């Protein structure tokens, strides 16, 4: 081995070891414990696949999966529709372009937990107070306290925060479209709607893929929003998978059981991401 | 001619839309300065007299300056060490991709991006507390190590686009691999360093989950964690709570106002690569 190669190894090996100790090893440990009955303390035994089977029979876990999926799918769609519209607006001939851009991106730099607390006040006091003053009884209750509607509050905050990031990505895609494509479209007599569907949308297809996959992945991991807004309640109506693993693992003495849940969660996220990328990229090629 | 005319309809719609973003911030600022009585009288109005006691009370109750120091120390250390170490690891990998070991290392780091944090969460908490790392130092180390997965991906893509001739010239002049990296490559990485630095700073500053599970001593809490810890005490006094929120958000907002152009382009570059 020559001296250069030695240096290259010296550059990477410490990082590799640290990464193994603090990332790979705990991941493997998590998988290992998922086959035991360890509570997080005391003795333990191997139990095989028992934890995995129990997750699928556990109403609380199934409820968390159902809530997380419902939340993630709806939020992903809303975020992409809204941010694409804002990006189109920001990309057209407008005044105050850079200021508007700066404003629309701002939610992305703010702590989700604190934003959640601010919205918590808006849902709990601001909207009900306003509704009462105006005599709109339908909105006079705190939606976060209603187990049927609390998830809507979480969607609103999540969308408010996430639109910023997706808008900037779409904007980055829109500026790459050459202007003569639109001129050619105009000569052919295309209206604004047609120009969008036959020029804009196909041209930003890769950005659509990135945005859909990233948004979905992030929303499936939802945690901070829920801690700030509902704490998983009322009851367990808004308990996400991350929150369940955190609660059950640290507070409920279900270390091994929630490790199994985390492994299932990992597989679910991986499968969804891969399927999404495959499907959306196939669409890109066709167009 | 028609092309260059301002589209006022879209401008107005966007201005209206931006109120959805600005309004919660307006509420935060005004409530932070009001008395409980003023808040009860009118939610929307500006405060009659700007009340600064909310802030002094919140500073006292939450130990604001302590949390601010913790967040600042963590963010600055994480950004500095991430830039210095992660770029170096990526350089070694990018220039040796034809070798099995380095190629394996690249895919090893990148594939870790798909592992959700909850799978590591339970074991890492046991591990850090057993090793006496349930503190700021441990947190800093974890951010630097966990950043590797994504940052190596960003840096490797960028370094590949730097022509090798630049390094070869330095090598002919007798430079060692270390000095080639620090004197030739690292300066050339500035645009990618900016991107990685901004993304890392946003993450370390705003993250809530990792401090929540790792930090066991309240004195070591970060700004978001402090808001969580004191939520119970806030529940009776919204003015106090909002003063605290505002102070926690303010440093990032100030940095953003000054540097928003770089922040937006840095984040965009990072995200497009992914």
Coordinates of C-alpha atoms in Angstrom, one line a residue:
Chain A
X1 CA 0.0 0.0 0.0
X2 CA 1.4 3.3 -0.9
X3 CA 1.4 6.3 1.3
X4 CA -1.6 8.0 -0.5
X5 CA -3.8 5.0 0.1
X6 CA -2.9 4.9 3.7
X7 CA -4.0 8.6 4.0
X8 CA -7.3 7.8 2.3
X9 CA -7.9 5.1 4.8
X10 CA -7.0 7.4 7.7
X11 CA -9.5 9.9 6.3
X12 CA -12.4 7.4 6.3
X13 CA -11.8 4.8 8.9
X14 CA -12.6 6.9 12.0
X15 CA -15.8 8.1 10.5
X16 CA -16.7 4.6 9.4
X17 CA -16.1 3.3 13.0
X18 CA -18.1 6.0 14.6
X19 CA -20.9 5.5 12.2
X20 CA -20.9 1.8 12.9
X21 CA -20.9 2.3 16.7
X22 CA -23.6 5.0 16.8
X23 CA -25.8 4.1 13.8
X24 CA -25.4 0.6 12.5
X25 CA -24.8 -1.1 15.8
X26 CA -27.9 0.4 17.5
X27 CA -30.0 -0.5 14.4
X28 CA -28.8 -4.1 14.6
X29 CA -29.4 -4.0 18.4
X30 CA -33.0 -2.8 17.7
X31 CA -33.6 -5.7 15.3
X32 CA -32.0 -8.1 17.8
X33 CA -34.1 -7.0 20.7
X34 CA -37.3 -7.2 18.5
X35 CA -37.0 -11.0 18.9
X36 CA -36.9 -10.9 22.6
X37 CA -39.2 -9.9 25.5
X38 CA -36.9 -7.2 27.0
X39 CA -38.7 -4.5 28.9
X40 CA -35.7 -2.1 28.8
X41 CA -34.5 -3.5 32.1
X42 CA -34.1 -6.8 33.9
X43 CA -34.0 -10.3 32.4
X44 CA -35.1 -11.3 29.0
X45 CA -35.8 -14.3 26.7
X46 CA -36.0 -15.0 23.1
X47 CA -39.5 -15.1 21.9
X48 CA -39.1 -15.4 18.1
X49 CA -41.6 -13.7 16.0
X50 CA -44.1 -13.2 18.8
X51 CA -43.7 -9.4 19.0
X52 CA -44.2 -9.1 15.2
X53 CA -47.4 -11.1 15.4
X54 CA -48.7 -9.1 18.3
X55 CA -48.1 -5.8 16.5
X56 CA -50.5 -6.9 13.8
X57 CA -53.1 -7.8 16.4
X58 CA -52.6 -4.6 18.5
X59 CA -55.5 -2.1 18.0
X60 CA -53.3 0.7 19.3
X61 CA -50.6 0.0 16.8
X62 CA -53.0 -0.5 13.9
X63 CA -54.7 2.7 14.8
X64 CA -51.3 4.5 14.8
X65 CA -50.6 3.1 11.3
X66 CA -54.0 4.0 10.0
X67 CA -53.7 7.6 11.4
X68 CA -50.1 8.0 10.1
X69 CA -51.1 6.9 6.6
X70 CA -54.2 9.0 6.4
X71 CA -52.3 12.0 7.6
X72 CA -49.3 11.4 5.3
X73 CA -51.3 10.8 2.1
X74 CA -53.6 13.8 2.6
X75 CA -50.8 16.1 3.6
X76 CA -48.6 15.0 0.7
X77 CA -51.3 15.7 -1.8
X78 CA -52.2 19.0 -0.3
X79 CA -48.6 20.2 0.0
X80 CA -47.8 19.3 -3.6
X81 CA -50.9 21.0 -5.0
X82 CA -50.5 24.2 -3.0
X83 CA -46.7 24.5 -3.4
X84 CA -47.0 23.9 -7.1
X85 CA -49.6 26.7 -7.4
X86 CA -47.4 29.1 -5.3
X87 CA -44.3 28.2 -7.3
X88 CA -46.1 28.9 -10.6
X89 CA -47.2 32.3 -9.1
X90 CA -43.7 33.2 -7.9
X91 CA -42.3 32.3 -11.3
X92 CA -44.6 34.6 -13.2
X93 CA -44.1 38.3 -13.9
X94 CA -44.9 39.7 -10.5
X95 CA -43.9 42.6 -8.2
X96 CA -42.0 42.1 -4.9
X97 CA -40.7 38.8 -6.3
X98 CA -37.7 38.3 -3.9
X99 CA -39.6 39.5 -0.9
X100 CA -42.5 37.2 -1.6
X101 CA -40.1 34.3 -2.1
X102 CA -38.5 35.0 1.2
X103 CA -41.8 35.1 3.0
X104 CA -43.1 31.9 1.4
X105 CA -39.9 30.1 2.4
X106 CA -39.8 31.3 6.0
X107 CA -41.8 28.5 7.6
X108 CA -39.1 26.1 6.6
X109 CA -36.6 27.7 9.0
X110 CA -38.8 27.6 12.0
X111 CA -38.9 24.9 14.7
X112 CA -42.0 22.7 14.1
X113 CA -42.5 22.2 17.8
X114 CA -42.8 26.0 18.4
X115 CA -44.9 26.5 15.3
X116 CA -47.1 23.7 16.7
X117 CA -47.5 25.5 20.0
X118 CA -48.5 28.7 18.2
X119 CA -51.1 26.9 16.2
X120 CA -52.3 25.1 19.3
X121 CA -53.3 28.5 20.6
X122 CA -54.9 29.4 17.3
X123 CA -57.1 26.3 17.3
X124 CA -57.8 26.3 21.1
X125 CA -58.5 30.0 21.6
X126 CA -58.3 32.2 18.5
X127 CA -60.7 30.4 16.2
X128 CA -63.3 29.5 18.8
X129 CA -63.3 33.1 20.2
X130 CA -63.6 34.6 16.7
X131 CA -66.4 32.1 15.8
X132 CA -68.2 33.0 19.0
X133 CA -68.0 36.7 18.3
X134 CA -69.3 36.1 14.7
X135 CA -71.9 33.6 15.9
X136 CA -70.6 30.7 13.8
X137 CA -71.3 27.8 16.1
X138 CA -69.7 25.2 13.9
X139 CA -66.2 26.6 14.7
X140 CA -66.7 27.5 18.3
X141 CA -65.1 24.3 19.6
X142 CA -61.4 23.5 19.7
X143 CA -60.9 20.9 16.9
X144 CA -57.9 19.5 18.6
X145 CA -60.1 18.3 21.4
X146 CA -62.4 16.4 19.1
X147 CA -61.2 12.9 18.3
X148 CA -62.9 13.0 14.9
X149 CA -61.3 16.2 13.7
X150 CA -58.1 16.6 15.6
X151 CA -56.1 15.1 12.7
X152 CA -57.3 18.0 10.5
X153 CA -55.5 20.4 12.8
X154 CA -52.3 18.5 12.5
X155 CA -52.6 18.4 8.7
X156 CA -53.1 22.2 8.6
X157 CA -49.9 22.8 10.6
X158 CA -47.9 20.2 8.7
X159 CA -49.0 21.7 5.3
X160 CA -48.3 25.2 6.5
X161 CA -44.8 24.3 7.4
X162 CA -43.9 21.9 4.5
X163 CA -45.3 24.0 1.6
X164 CA -42.3 26.3 2.0
X165 CA -39.8 23.7 1.1
X166 CA -41.7 22.1 -1.8
X167 CA -42.4 25.5 -3.3
X168 CA -38.7 26.3 -3.5
X169 CA -38.0 23.0 -5.1
X170 CA -40.8 23.4 -7.7
X171 CA -39.5 26.9 -8.3
X172 CA -36.0 25.5 -9.0
X173 CA -37.6 23.2 -11.5
X174 CA -39.7 25.9 -13.2
X175 CA -36.8 28.2 -13.9
X176 CA -35.1 25.4 -15.9
X177 CA -37.9 25.4 -18.5
X178 CA -36.8 27.3 -21.6
X179 CA -39.1 30.2 -22.5
X180 CA -39.2 29.4 -26.2
X181 CA -41.2 26.2 -25.4
X182 CA -44.1 28.5 -24.3
X183 CA -43.7 30.7 -27.3
X184 CA -43.9 27.7 -29.6
X185 CA -47.0 26.6 -27.6
X186 CA -48.6 30.0 -28.0
X187 CA -48.0 29.9 -31.8
X188 CA -49.8 26.6 -31.8
X189 CA -52.7 28.3 -30.0
X190 CA -52.3 26.7 -26.6
X191 CA -54.2 28.3 -23.7
X192 CA -52.8 28.6 -20.2
X193 CA -54.4 25.4 -19.1
X194 CA -53.0 23.4 -22.0
X195 CA -49.6 25.1 -21.6
X196 CA -49.5 23.9 -18.0
X197 CA -50.4 20.2 -18.8
X198 CA -48.4 19.8 -21.9
X199 CA -45.3 21.9 -21.2
X200 CA -44.9 22.9 -17.5
X201 CA -46.0 19.7 -15.8
X202 CA -44.0 17.2 -18.0
X203 CA -40.9 19.4 -17.8
X204 CA -40.9 19.5 -14.0
X205 CA -41.7 15.7 -13.7
X206 CA -38.4 14.9 -11.8
X207 CA -39.2 17.7 -9.3
X208 CA -42.6 16.2 -8.8
X209 CA -41.1 12.9 -8.1
X210 CA -38.6 14.3 -5.5
X211 CA -41.3 16.3 -3.8
X212 CA -43.8 13.5 -3.6
X213 CA -41.2 11.1 -2.2
X214 CA -39.6 13.5 0.3
X215 CA -43.0 14.8 1.5
X216 CA -44.4 11.3 2.0
X217 CA -41.3 10.1 3.8
X218 CA -41.2 13.1 6.1
X219 CA -44.9 12.9 6.9
X220 CA -44.7 9.2 7.7
X221 CA -42.2 10.2 10.4
X222 CA -44.5 12.9 11.9
X223 CA -43.6 13.5 15.6
X224 CA -42.9 17.1 16.6
X225 CA -46.3 18.4 15.2
X226 CA -48.2 15.9 17.3
X227 CA -46.2 16.5 20.5
X228 CA -47.0 20.2 20.2
X229 CA -50.7 20.0 19.1
X230 CA -52.4 17.0 20.7
X231 CA -49.8 14.8 22.4
X232 CA -51.5 11.9 20.5
X233 CA -54.9 12.6 21.9
X234 CA -57.8 12.9 22.4
X235 CA -57.5 9.4 23.7
X236 CA -55.1 7.9 21.1
X237 CA -56.8 9.4 18.0
X238 CA -53.7 11.2 16.7
X239 CA -51.0 8.9 17.9
X240 CA -48.5 8.5 15.1
X241 CA -46.1 5.5 14.7
X242 CA -43.1 7.4 15.9
X243 CA -45.0 8.7 18.9
X244 CA -46.2 5.2 19.7
X245 CA -42.6 3.8 19.5
X246 CA -41.4 6.6 21.7
X247 CA -44.1 6.3 24.3
X248 CA -44.3 2.5 24.4
X249 CA -40.6 2.1 24.4
X250 CA -39.6 4.6 27.1
X251 CA -42.7 4.9 29.2
X252 CA -44.5 1.7 28.7
X253 CA -41.8 -0.9 29.3
X254 CA -42.3 -2.2 25.8
X255 CA -38.7 -1.9 24.6
X256 CA -38.6 -5.2 22.6
X257 CA -42.2 -4.9 21.4
X258 CA -41.7 -1.4 20.1
X259 CA -38.4 -2.4 18.5
X260 CA -40.4 -4.9 16.4
X261 CA -42.8 -2.1 15.6
X262 CA -39.9 0.0 14.5
X263 CA -38.6 -2.7 12.2
X264 CA -42.0 -3.0 10.6
X265 CA -42.1 0.8 10.3
X266 CA -38.7 0.8 8.6
X267 CA -39.8 -1.8 6.1
X268 CA -43.0 0.1 5.4
X269 CA -41.2 3.4 4.7
X270 CA -38.6 1.6 2.5
X271 CA -41.2 -0.2 0.4
X272 CA -43.3 3.0 0.0
X273 CA -40.3 5.1 -1.0
X274 CA -39.1 2.5 -3.5
X275 CA -42.6 1.9 -5.1
X276 CA -43.2 5.7 -5.3
X277 CA -39.8 6.3 -7.0
X278 CA -40.4 3.4 -9.5
X279 CA -44.0 4.5 -10.4
X280 CA -43.2 8.2 -10.6
X281 CA -40.0 7.7 -12.6
X282 CA -41.8 5.5 -15.1
X283 CA -44.2 8.3 -15.6
X284 CA -41.3 10.7 -16.2
X285 CA -39.9 8.5 -19.0
X286 CA -43.2 8.1 -20.8
X287 CA -43.8 11.8 -21.1
Chain B
X1 CA -44.5 44.0 -25.0
X2 CA -47.3 42.1 -23.3
X3 CA -44.8 39.7 -21.9
X4 CA -43.0 42.2 -19.7
X5 CA -46.1 43.6 -18.0
X6 CA -46.6 42.8 -14.4
X7 CA -49.2 40.3 -13.6
X8 CA -51.0 42.2 -10.9
X9 CA -53.7 39.5 -10.3
X10 CA -51.1 36.9 -9.4
X11 CA -49.1 39.5 -7.3
X12 CA -52.2 40.3 -5.3
X13 CA -53.1 36.7 -4.8
X14 CA -49.6 35.9 -3.6
X15 CA -49.7 38.9 -1.2
X16 CA -53.0 37.7 0.2
X17 CA -51.5 34.2 0.5
X18 CA -48.5 35.4 2.3
X19 CA -50.8 36.7 5.1
X20 CA -51.4 33.0 5.9
X21 CA -47.7 32.8 6.8
X22 CA -47.4 36.2 8.4
X23 CA -50.5 36.1 10.5
X24 CA -49.5 33.5 13.0
X25 CA -46.2 35.4 13.4
X26 CA -48.2 38.6 13.9
X27 CA -50.2 36.9 16.6
X28 CA -47.0 35.6 18.3
X29 CA -45.4 39.1 18.4
X30 CA -48.5 40.9 19.7
X31 CA -49.5 38.3 22.3
X32 CA -45.9 38.3 23.5
X33 CA -46.2 42.0 24.4
X34 CA -49.7 42.0 25.8
X35 CA -51.1 41.6 29.3
X36 CA -53.4 38.7 30.0
X37 CA -56.3 41.3 30.3
X38 CA -55.5 42.8 26.9
X39 CA -55.4 39.3 25.4
X40 CA -58.8 38.6 26.9
X41 CA -60.3 41.9 25.6
X42 CA -59.1 41.6 22.0
X43 CA -57.1 38.8 20.3
X44 CA -56.2 40.8 17.2
X45 CA -55.4 44.3 18.4
X46 CA -51.9 45.6 18.9
X47 CA -50.9 45.8 22.6
X48 CA -51.7 49.2 24.2
X49 CA -48.5 49.4 26.1
X50 CA -45.7 47.1 25.0
X51 CA -45.1 44.9 28.0
X52 CA -41.6 43.7 28.4
X53 CA -42.2 41.8 31.7
X54 CA -43.4 38.8 29.7
X55 CA -39.9 38.5 28.3
X56 CA -38.1 39.0 31.6
X57 CA -40.4 36.5 33.3
X58 CA -40.0 34.0 30.5
X59 CA -36.2 34.4 30.6
X60 CA -36.2 33.8 34.3
X61 CA -38.7 30.8 34.2
X62 CA -37.1 28.9 31.3
X63 CA -33.5 29.9 31.8
X64 CA -33.6 31.3 28.3
X65 CA -29.9 32.3 28.1
X66 CA -28.8 29.0 29.2
X67 CA -30.9 27.2 26.5
X68 CA -29.8 29.8 23.9
X69 CA -26.1 29.1 24.8
X70 CA -26.7 25.3 24.6
X71 CA -28.4 25.6 21.2
X72 CA -25.7 28.0 19.9
X73 CA -22.9 25.8 21.2
X74 CA -24.4 22.7 19.7
X75 CA -25.3 24.3 16.3
X76 CA -21.9 26.0 15.8
X77 CA -19.9 22.9 16.9
X78 CA -21.9 20.6 14.8
X79 CA -21.7 22.8 11.7
X80 CA -17.9 23.4 12.1
X81 CA -17.1 19.7 12.7
X82 CA -19.5 18.5 10.0
X83 CA -17.9 20.6 7.4
X84 CA -14.3 19.6 8.4
X85 CA -14.9 15.9 8.8
X86 CA -17.7 15.0 6.4
X87 CA -16.1 16.7 3.4
X88 CA -12.9 14.8 4.1
X89 CA -14.6 11.5 4.3
X90 CA -16.4 12.2 1.1
X91 CA -13.2 13.3 -0.7
X92 CA -11.5 10.0 0.2
X93 CA -14.5 8.1 -1.1
X94 CA -15.1 10.2 -4.2
X95 CA -11.4 9.8 -5.4
X96 CA -11.4 6.0 -4.7
X97 CA -14.7 4.9 -6.0
X98 CA -13.0 2.3 -8.3
X99 CA -11.9 0.5 -5.1
X100 CA -14.2 -2.0 -3.5
X101 CA -13.8 -0.7 0.1
X102 CA -14.6 2.9 -0.7
X103 CA -17.5 2.0 -3.0
X104 CA -18.9 -0.2 -0.3
X105 CA -18.5 2.7 2.2
X106 CA -20.4 5.1 -0.1
X107 CA -23.4 2.8 -0.4
X108 CA -23.2 1.9 3.3
X109 CA -23.5 5.6 4.3
X110 CA -26.1 6.4 1.6
X111 CA -28.4 3.5 2.4
X112 CA -28.5 4.6 6.0
X113 CA -30.6 7.5 4.9
X114 CA -33.5 5.2 4.6
X115 CA -33.4 4.0 8.2
X116 CA -36.0 5.9 10.3
X117 CA -34.7 7.3 13.6
X118 CA -37.2 5.3 15.8
X119 CA -35.4 2.1 14.9
X120 CA -32.2 3.4 16.5
X121 CA -33.9 5.5 19.1
X122 CA -34.4 3.0 21.9
X123 CA -31.0 1.3 21.7
X124 CA -29.0 4.6 21.3
X125 CA -30.6 6.0 24.4
X126 CA -29.5 3.0 26.4
X127 CA -26.1 3.2 24.9
X128 CA -25.5 7.0 25.4
X129 CA -26.7 6.9 29.0
X130 CA -24.5 3.9 29.8
X131 CA -21.5 5.7 28.3
X132 CA -22.1 9.0 30.0
X133 CA -23.0 10.6 26.7
X134 CA -26.5 11.8 27.6
X135 CA -25.3 15.4 27.4
X136 CA -24.4 18.2 25.0
X137 CA -21.1 16.6 23.9
X138 CA -22.9 13.3 23.1
X139 CA -25.6 15.2 21.2
X140 CA -23.0 17.1 19.1
X141 CA -21.2 13.8 18.2
X142 CA -24.5 12.1 17.2
X143 CA -25.4 15.0 14.9
X144 CA -22.0 14.9 13.2
X145 CA -22.2 11.2 12.8
X146 CA -25.8 11.0 11.6
X147 CA -25.2 13.8 9.1
X148 CA -22.7 11.7 7.3
X149 CA -25.4 9.7 5.4
X150 CA -26.8 12.6 3.6
X151 CA -23.7 14.8 3.5
X152 CA -21.4 12.2 2.0
X153 CA -24.0 11.8 -0.8
X154 CA -24.0 15.6 -1.4
X155 CA -20.2 16.0 -1.3
X156 CA -19.3 13.0 -3.4
X157 CA -21.5 14.2 -6.2
X158 CA -19.9 17.6 -6.1
X159 CA -16.3 16.4 -5.7
X160 CA -16.7 14.1 -8.8
X161 CA -17.3 17.3 -10.9
X162 CA -14.0 18.8 -9.8
X163 CA -11.3 18.0 -12.4
X164 CA -8.5 15.8 -11.1
X165 CA -5.9 17.8 -13.0
X166 CA -6.0 20.4 -10.2
X167 CA -4.9 17.9 -7.7
X168 CA -2.4 16.3 -10.0
X169 CA -0.6 19.6 -10.4
X170 CA -0.3 20.0 -6.6
X171 CA 0.9 16.4 -6.3
X172 CA 3.6 17.0 -8.9
X173 CA 4.7 19.9 -6.7
X174 CA 5.2 17.5 -3.9
X175 CA 2.0 18.1 -1.9
X176 CA 0.8 15.3 0.4
X177 CA -2.7 14.0 0.3
X178 CA -3.6 16.0 3.4
X179 CA -2.4 19.2 2.0
X180 CA -4.0 18.5 -1.4
X181 CA -7.3 18.2 0.4
X182 CA -7.0 21.2 2.7
X183 CA -5.3 23.6 0.3
X184 CA -6.8 22.6 -3.1
X185 CA -10.1 20.7 -2.6
X186 CA -11.6 22.2 0.6
X187 CA -11.6 25.8 -0.8
X188 CA -13.2 24.6 -4.0
X189 CA -16.0 23.0 -2.0
X190 CA -17.2 26.4 -0.7
X191 CA -20.6 26.3 -2.5
X192 CA -21.3 22.8 -1.2
X193 CA -20.0 23.7 2.2
X194 CA -22.5 26.5 2.3
X195 CA -25.3 24.1 1.4
X196 CA -24.2 21.5 4.0
X197 CA -23.6 24.1 6.6
X198 CA -27.1 25.7 6.2
X199 CA -28.9 22.3 6.2
X200 CA -27.0 21.2 9.2
X201 CA -27.5 24.4 11.1
X202 CA -31.3 24.3 10.4
X203 CA -31.4 20.7 11.6
X204 CA -29.3 21.0 14.7
X205 CA -31.0 24.2 15.8
X206 CA -34.6 23.1 15.3
X207 CA -34.4 19.4 16.1
X208 CA -36.5 18.3 19.0
X209 CA -36.6 14.5 19.0
X210 CA -32.9 13.8 19.5
X211 CA -32.5 16.2 22.5
X212 CA -35.7 14.9 23.9
X213 CA -34.4 11.4 24.1
X214 CA -30.7 12.0 24.7
X215 CA -30.6 14.9 27.2
X216 CA -31.4 13.9 30.7
X217 CA -30.3 17.1 32.5
X218 CA -32.6 20.1 32.2
X219 CA -29.6 22.4 32.3
X220 CA -28.5 21.0 29.0
X221 CA -31.8 21.5 27.2
X222 CA -31.9 23.2 23.8
X223 CA -34.4 25.9 22.9
X224 CA -37.1 23.7 21.4
X225 CA -36.7 21.2 24.3
X226 CA -37.1 24.1 26.8
X227 CA -40.4 25.1 25.3
X228 CA -41.6 21.5 25.7
X229 CA -40.4 21.2 29.3
X230 CA -42.1 24.4 30.4
X231 CA -45.3 23.8 28.6
X232 CA -47.0 22.8 31.8
X233 CA -46.0 26.1 33.5
X234 CA -47.1 28.1 30.5
X235 CA -50.6 26.7 30.3
X236 CA -52.1 29.4 32.5
X237 CA -50.3 32.4 30.9
X238 CA -50.3 32.6 27.1
X239 CA -48.5 35.9 27.1
X240 CA -45.5 34.4 28.9
X241 CA -45.6 31.4 26.6
X242 CA -45.6 33.5 23.5
X243 CA -42.8 35.7 24.8
X244 CA -40.8 32.5 25.2
X245 CA -41.7 31.2 21.7
X246 CA -40.8 34.5 20.2
X247 CA -37.4 34.5 21.8
X248 CA -36.8 31.0 20.7
X249 CA -37.7 31.7 17.1
X250 CA -36.1 35.2 16.9
X251 CA -32.4 34.2 16.4
X252 CA -33.2 32.0 13.4
X253 CA -35.6 34.7 11.9
X254 CA -32.9 37.4 12.3
X255 CA -30.3 35.2 10.6
X256 CA -32.8 34.4 7.9
X257 CA -33.6 38.1 7.2
X258 CA -29.9 38.8 6.8
X259 CA -29.0 35.7 4.8
X260 CA -32.2 34.6 3.1
X261 CA -30.8 34.5 -0.4
X262 CA -28.0 32.1 0.5
X263 CA -30.3 30.0 2.7
X264 CA -32.9 29.5 0.0
X265 CA -30.3 28.7 -2.7
X266 CA -28.3 26.5 -0.3
X267 CA -31.3 24.5 0.7
X268 CA -32.5 24.2 -2.9
X269 CA -29.1 22.9 -4.1
X270 CA -29.0 20.3 -1.4
X271 CA -32.5 19.1 -2.0
X272 CA -32.2 18.9 -5.8
X273 CA -29.1 16.6 -5.4
X274 CA -31.1 14.2 -3.3

